């Protein structure tokens, strides 16, 4: 079985697929998976071939994203096509999750990431543009109940907006089993800056409060284990550790291989491709990978 390794000796073991550009929220900071614009949704026939090639290249995990992937009516069929050799996860805003968590689990989904940037109803509405916090909280409970775990909560830290809620989120995490907090640095693709909040100071604080610190293989990301809560810090901006240990290849919602989240000038069109042609395009995308921050 062939393994994909780029010119910087970084193995590619993770595939992230944007299933749709559509979303039912209007989050002010959304980076749309690095897509400037999208020409539509990748068809299910192309996804079937993508999963075949991913398994051929020993890719061991796939994450389905959007937009909001639960807006696709064929989401359970897509999940059921993922090879058993690959762990499957899905990133969602959680607003539709309570009604379909059971079906997602039955289709073979392993776990979910849920975006939630405030525990305050008014602040959540301010950030997302929609009054849906209750639906998200119900989605979190449904995911845990169905065993889509560990459930990871994605919290993008916004200076002057939700950065006062960090301890509230930690306390919330302590009330749930099989839940991991991910505090995420804001990615501003227009300016290339990190959005103002100093996430390094948060890391320093967590280091002093943690009983155990674990370094994950993916992006060399640290996991801070407090009493009753697990917390990860995601720092993609100006971070050569993040880039140097990246193991991910992305696919845009309109069917292009995207070697790097932060670049839009080296996409490879895989729409309608099959067999050896598709396999060679995967190899070409991996050859095009290089760390954005060196």
Short mmCIF file of C-alpha atoms in Angstrom, two decimals:
data_model
loop_
_atom_site.label_atom_id
_atom_site.label_comp_id
_atom_site.label_asym_id
_atom_site.label_seq_id
_atom_site.Cartn_x
_atom_site.Cartn_y
_atom_site.Cartn_z
CA UNK A 1 0.00 0.00 0.00
CA UNK A 2 1.42 3.38 -1.03
CA UNK A 3 1.92 6.17 1.51
CA UNK A 4 1.80 9.84 0.50
CA UNK A 5 4.78 11.85 1.77
CA UNK A 6 5.55 15.39 0.58
CA UNK A 7 8.93 16.99 -0.24
CA UNK A 8 9.28 18.11 3.38
CA UNK A 9 8.96 14.54 4.67
CA UNK A 10 5.45 15.17 6.01
CA UNK A 11 3.17 12.12 5.64
CA UNK A 12 -0.40 12.79 4.52
CA UNK A 13 -2.75 10.70 6.65
CA UNK A 14 -5.76 13.01 6.98
CA UNK A 15 -8.31 14.20 4.42
CA UNK A 16 -10.62 17.18 5.02
CA UNK A 17 -13.52 17.50 2.59
CA UNK A 18 -15.82 20.52 2.34
CA UNK A 19 -19.16 19.08 1.23
CA UNK A 20 -21.00 22.34 0.61
CA UNK A 21 -20.42 26.11 0.72
CA UNK A 22 -23.94 26.59 2.11
CA UNK A 23 -24.51 27.50 5.75
CA UNK A 24 -27.52 28.42 7.86
CA UNK A 25 -25.49 30.83 10.05
CA UNK A 26 -23.79 34.12 9.21
CA UNK A 27 -20.71 34.12 11.44
CA UNK A 28 -18.79 37.35 10.97
CA UNK A 29 -15.35 35.72 11.05
CA UNK A 30 -16.06 32.68 8.79
CA UNK A 31 -13.07 31.79 6.59
CA UNK A 32 -15.04 29.31 4.43
CA UNK A 33 -12.26 26.71 4.63
CA UNK A 34 -10.02 29.08 2.71
CA UNK A 35 -12.33 29.14 -0.33
CA UNK A 36 -12.69 32.58 -1.87
CA UNK A 37 -15.67 31.44 -3.91
CA UNK A 38 -17.27 28.14 -4.74
CA UNK A 39 -18.83 26.81 -7.90
CA UNK A 40 -21.16 24.32 -6.25
CA UNK A 41 -21.24 21.03 -4.33
CA UNK A 42 -19.02 18.07 -5.02
CA UNK A 43 -21.21 15.20 -6.34
CA UNK A 44 -21.53 11.95 -4.46
CA UNK A 45 -20.04 9.97 -7.38
CA UNK A 46 -16.81 11.98 -7.08
CA UNK A 47 -16.78 11.42 -3.32
CA UNK A 48 -17.00 7.66 -3.83
CA UNK A 49 -13.86 7.78 -5.99
CA UNK A 50 -12.08 10.09 -3.54
CA UNK A 51 -12.66 7.63 -0.71
CA UNK A 52 -11.33 4.78 -2.87
CA UNK A 53 -8.13 6.66 -3.61
CA UNK A 54 -7.75 7.81 0.00
CA UNK A 55 -7.90 4.20 1.18
CA UNK A 56 -5.41 3.18 -1.51
CA UNK A 57 -2.95 5.75 -0.15
CA UNK A 58 -3.45 4.61 3.45
CA UNK A 59 -5.14 7.83 4.57
CA UNK A 60 -6.58 6.84 7.93
CA UNK A 61 -9.00 9.63 8.77
CA UNK A 62 -11.46 11.89 6.96
CA UNK A 63 -13.22 14.99 8.25
CA UNK A 64 -16.36 16.29 6.56
CA UNK A 65 -16.93 20.04 6.75
CA UNK A 66 -18.77 22.84 4.98
CA UNK A 67 -20.23 25.41 5.10
CA UNK A 68 -22.62 23.33 7.13
CA UNK A 69 -22.35 19.68 6.01
CA UNK A 70 -25.66 18.68 7.61
CA UNK A 71 -27.43 20.78 4.98
CA UNK A 72 -26.64 18.03 2.47
CA UNK A 73 -29.61 15.68 2.33
CA UNK A 74 -27.32 12.80 1.30
CA UNK A 75 -25.00 13.24 4.30
CA UNK A 76 -25.73 9.78 5.76
CA UNK A 77 -25.16 8.12 2.39
CA UNK A 78 -21.83 9.95 2.11
CA UNK A 79 -20.77 8.79 5.57
CA UNK A 80 -21.75 5.20 4.80
CA UNK A 81 -19.33 5.22 1.82
CA UNK A 82 -16.28 5.99 3.97
CA UNK A 83 -14.07 2.87 4.20
CA UNK A 84 -14.01 1.08 7.55
CA UNK A 85 -10.23 1.55 7.67
CA UNK A 86 -10.73 5.32 8.02
CA UNK A 87 -11.94 7.16 11.10
CA UNK A 88 -14.69 9.60 10.14
CA UNK A 89 -15.55 12.88 11.80
CA UNK A 90 -17.72 15.85 10.96
CA UNK A 91 -17.51 19.55 11.81
CA UNK A 92 -20.88 21.21 12.30
CA UNK A 93 -22.39 24.33 13.82
CA UNK A 94 -24.67 21.98 15.75
CA UNK A 95 -27.97 23.67 14.95
CA UNK A 96 -29.30 20.62 13.05
CA UNK A 97 -27.45 17.95 14.99
CA UNK A 98 -30.02 16.96 17.61
CA UNK A 99 -32.40 15.69 14.94
CA UNK A 100 -29.90 13.54 13.08
CA UNK A 101 -27.22 12.43 15.58
CA UNK A 102 -28.65 8.91 15.74
CA UNK A 103 -28.74 8.53 11.95
CA UNK A 104 -25.17 9.83 11.65
CA UNK A 105 -23.98 7.25 14.15
CA UNK A 106 -25.89 4.48 12.38
CA UNK A 107 -24.28 5.53 9.07
CA UNK A 108 -20.84 5.00 10.61
CA UNK A 109 -19.71 8.44 11.79
CA UNK A 110 -17.10 8.25 14.55
CA UNK A 111 -17.35 11.67 16.16
CA UNK A 112 -18.19 15.36 15.72
CA UNK A 113 -16.66 18.80 16.19
CA UNK A 114 -19.26 21.43 17.13
CA UNK A 115 -18.67 25.16 16.70
CA UNK A 116 -19.96 27.26 19.59
CA UNK A 117 -18.46 30.68 20.22
CA UNK A 118 -20.51 31.79 23.20
CA UNK A 119 -22.59 30.37 26.03
CA UNK A 120 -24.58 33.61 26.17
CA UNK A 121 -27.70 33.57 24.02
CA UNK A 122 -27.38 37.24 23.05
CA UNK A 123 -23.66 37.03 22.32
CA UNK A 124 -24.11 33.85 20.31
CA UNK A 125 -26.72 35.63 18.21
CA UNK A 126 -24.38 38.62 17.79
CA UNK A 127 -21.56 36.40 16.49
CA UNK A 128 -23.58 33.97 14.36
CA UNK A 129 -26.42 36.19 13.22
CA UNK A 130 -29.00 33.62 14.36
CA UNK A 131 -30.67 32.93 17.73
CA UNK A 132 -29.82 29.21 17.84
CA UNK A 133 -27.80 28.58 21.01
CA UNK A 134 -30.47 26.28 22.47
CA UNK A 135 -30.33 24.10 19.33
CA UNK A 136 -26.54 23.88 19.56
CA UNK A 137 -26.64 22.87 23.22
CA UNK A 138 -29.21 20.20 22.35
CA UNK A 139 -26.93 19.01 19.57
CA UNK A 140 -24.02 18.65 21.99
CA UNK A 141 -26.12 16.51 24.35
CA UNK A 142 -27.43 14.38 21.46
CA UNK A 143 -23.92 13.76 20.12
CA UNK A 144 -22.68 12.64 23.53
CA UNK A 145 -25.72 10.42 24.05
CA UNK A 146 -25.20 8.73 20.65
CA UNK A 147 -21.49 8.12 21.28
CA UNK A 148 -20.17 10.53 18.62
CA UNK A 149 -17.26 11.09 20.96
CA UNK A 150 -15.05 12.65 21.95
CA UNK A 151 -17.16 15.65 21.06
CA UNK A 152 -14.87 18.58 20.38
CA UNK A 153 -16.19 22.09 20.91
CA UNK A 154 -14.60 24.63 18.56
CA UNK A 155 -14.42 28.08 20.15
CA UNK A 156 -12.93 30.85 18.02
CA UNK A 157 -11.59 33.49 20.39
CA UNK A 158 -12.66 37.01 19.40
CA UNK A 159 -10.99 39.89 21.20
CA UNK A 160 -13.46 42.08 23.05
CA UNK A 161 -16.39 39.82 22.17
CA UNK A 162 -16.14 36.36 23.75
CA UNK A 163 -12.68 36.34 25.36
CA UNK A 164 -14.26 36.88 28.78
CA UNK A 165 -15.99 33.49 28.51
CA UNK A 166 -12.90 31.27 28.60
CA UNK A 167 -13.43 30.15 32.20
CA UNK A 168 -17.16 29.73 31.52
CA UNK A 169 -16.35 27.30 28.72
CA UNK A 170 -13.92 25.40 30.94
CA UNK A 171 -16.57 25.05 33.63
CA UNK A 172 -19.11 23.96 31.00
CA UNK A 173 -16.71 21.27 29.78
CA UNK A 174 -16.39 19.94 33.32
CA UNK A 175 -20.13 19.20 33.35
CA UNK A 176 -19.95 16.92 30.28
CA UNK A 177 -18.27 13.56 29.72
CA UNK A 178 -16.29 12.78 26.56
CA UNK A 179 -15.95 16.43 25.61
CA UNK A 180 -12.80 18.33 24.58
CA UNK A 181 -12.53 22.13 24.31
CA UNK A 182 -10.63 23.61 21.37
CA UNK A 183 -9.80 27.29 21.70
CA UNK A 184 -8.99 28.48 18.18
CA UNK A 185 -6.97 31.45 17.00
CA UNK A 186 -8.91 33.62 14.57
CA UNK A 187 -7.69 33.26 10.97
CA UNK A 188 -7.98 36.52 9.02
CA UNK A 189 -7.27 35.62 5.39
CA UNK A 190 -7.58 39.22 4.17
CA UNK A 191 -4.85 40.66 6.38
CA UNK A 192 -2.83 37.57 7.28
CA UNK A 193 -3.07 38.53 10.94
CA UNK A 194 -4.44 36.54 13.86
CA UNK A 195 -7.35 38.73 14.97
CA UNK A 196 -5.94 40.51 18.00
CA UNK A 197 -6.49 38.04 20.86
CA UNK A 198 -3.17 36.90 22.34
CA UNK A 199 -3.67 33.14 22.45
CA UNK A 200 -0.08 32.65 23.66
CA UNK A 201 -0.97 34.21 27.01
CA UNK A 202 -3.86 31.77 27.31
CA UNK A 203 -1.46 28.89 26.71
CA UNK A 204 0.88 30.18 29.39
CA UNK A 205 -2.03 30.33 31.83
CA UNK A 206 -3.16 26.81 30.97
CA UNK A 207 0.37 25.49 31.46
CA UNK A 208 0.34 26.69 35.05
CA UNK A 209 -3.14 25.24 35.72
CA UNK A 210 -2.76 21.84 34.04
CA UNK A 211 -1.95 18.60 35.82
CA UNK A 212 -0.86 16.99 32.52
CA UNK A 213 0.20 18.38 29.13
CA UNK A 214 0.13 16.11 26.07
CA UNK A 215 1.61 16.98 22.67
CA UNK A 216 -0.51 15.59 19.85
CA UNK A 217 1.07 14.39 16.62
CA UNK A 218 -1.25 16.52 14.51
CA UNK A 219 0.32 19.99 14.11
CA UNK A 220 2.27 19.37 17.37
CA UNK A 221 -0.84 20.68 19.12
CA UNK A 222 -0.80 20.65 22.92
CA UNK A 223 -3.62 19.24 25.02
CA UNK A 224 -3.96 20.70 28.53
CA UNK A 225 -5.59 18.43 31.08
CA UNK A 226 -7.20 20.32 33.92
CA UNK A 227 -9.23 18.73 36.67
CA UNK A 228 -12.35 17.64 34.82
CA UNK A 229 -11.58 19.31 31.48
CA UNK A 230 -9.38 18.72 28.41
CA UNK A 231 -8.37 21.76 26.37
CA UNK A 232 -6.54 22.09 23.05
CA UNK A 233 -5.13 25.28 21.57
CA UNK A 234 -5.25 25.67 17.79
CA UNK A 235 -2.75 28.24 16.48
CA UNK A 236 -2.57 28.26 12.66
CA UNK A 237 -1.21 31.79 12.17
CA UNK A 238 2.55 32.51 12.06
CA UNK A 239 3.19 29.08 13.52
CA UNK A 240 5.88 26.93 11.90
CA UNK A 241 5.07 24.09 14.31
CA UNK A 242 1.51 24.01 12.95
CA UNK A 243 2.72 23.89 9.35
CA UNK A 244 5.75 21.69 9.93
CA UNK A 245 3.61 18.87 11.32
CA UNK A 246 0.60 19.23 9.03
CA UNK A 247 -0.66 15.83 7.82
CA UNK A 248 -3.76 17.07 5.99
CA UNK A 249 -4.90 17.35 2.39
CA UNK A 250 -8.06 19.33 1.70
CA UNK A 251 -10.79 19.11 -0.93
CA UNK A 252 -12.91 22.14 -1.70
CA UNK A 253 -16.68 21.99 -1.96
CA UNK A 254 -16.53 22.38 -5.74
CA UNK A 255 -14.03 19.56 -6.29
CA UNK A 256 -10.45 20.82 -6.13
CA UNK A 257 -7.56 19.35 -4.17
CA UNK A 258 -6.21 22.09 -1.90
CA UNK A 259 -2.68 21.38 -0.60
CA UNK A 260 -2.69 24.21 1.98
CA UNK A 261 -5.45 25.96 3.92
CA UNK A 262 -3.78 29.35 3.55
CA UNK A 263 -3.10 29.22 -0.21
CA UNK A 264 -5.46 29.47 -3.17
CA UNK A 265 -2.96 29.48 -6.03
CA UNK A 266 -2.17 25.77 -6.32
CA UNK A 267 -5.55 24.00 -6.44
CA UNK A 268 -5.87 20.85 -8.56
CA UNK A 269 -9.12 20.08 -10.38
CA UNK A 270 -10.35 16.53 -9.65
CA UNK A 271 -13.94 16.95 -10.81
CA UNK A 272 -15.11 13.85 -12.66
CA UNK A 273 -11.69 12.19 -12.55
CA UNK A 274 -11.43 8.44 -12.12
CA UNK A 275 -8.87 5.64 -11.78
CA UNK A 276 -5.17 6.29 -12.34
CA UNK A 277 -5.83 9.90 -13.35
CA UNK A 278 -7.33 10.62 -9.93
CA UNK A 279 -4.49 8.79 -8.18
CA UNK A 280 -1.88 10.83 -10.05
CA UNK A 281 -3.66 14.07 -9.16
CA UNK A 282 -3.49 13.14 -5.46
CA UNK A 283 0.26 12.58 -5.88
CA UNK A 284 0.61 15.94 -7.63
CA UNK A 285 -1.24 17.72 -4.82
CA UNK A 286 1.06 16.19 -2.23
CA UNK A 287 4.12 17.21 -4.29
CA UNK A 288 2.76 20.78 -4.25
CA UNK A 289 2.57 20.90 -0.45
CA UNK A 290 4.95 23.16 1.43
CA UNK A 291 4.76 24.80 4.87
CA UNK A 292 3.10 28.23 4.66
CA UNK A 293 4.98 29.36 7.75
CA UNK A 294 8.56 28.05 7.62
#
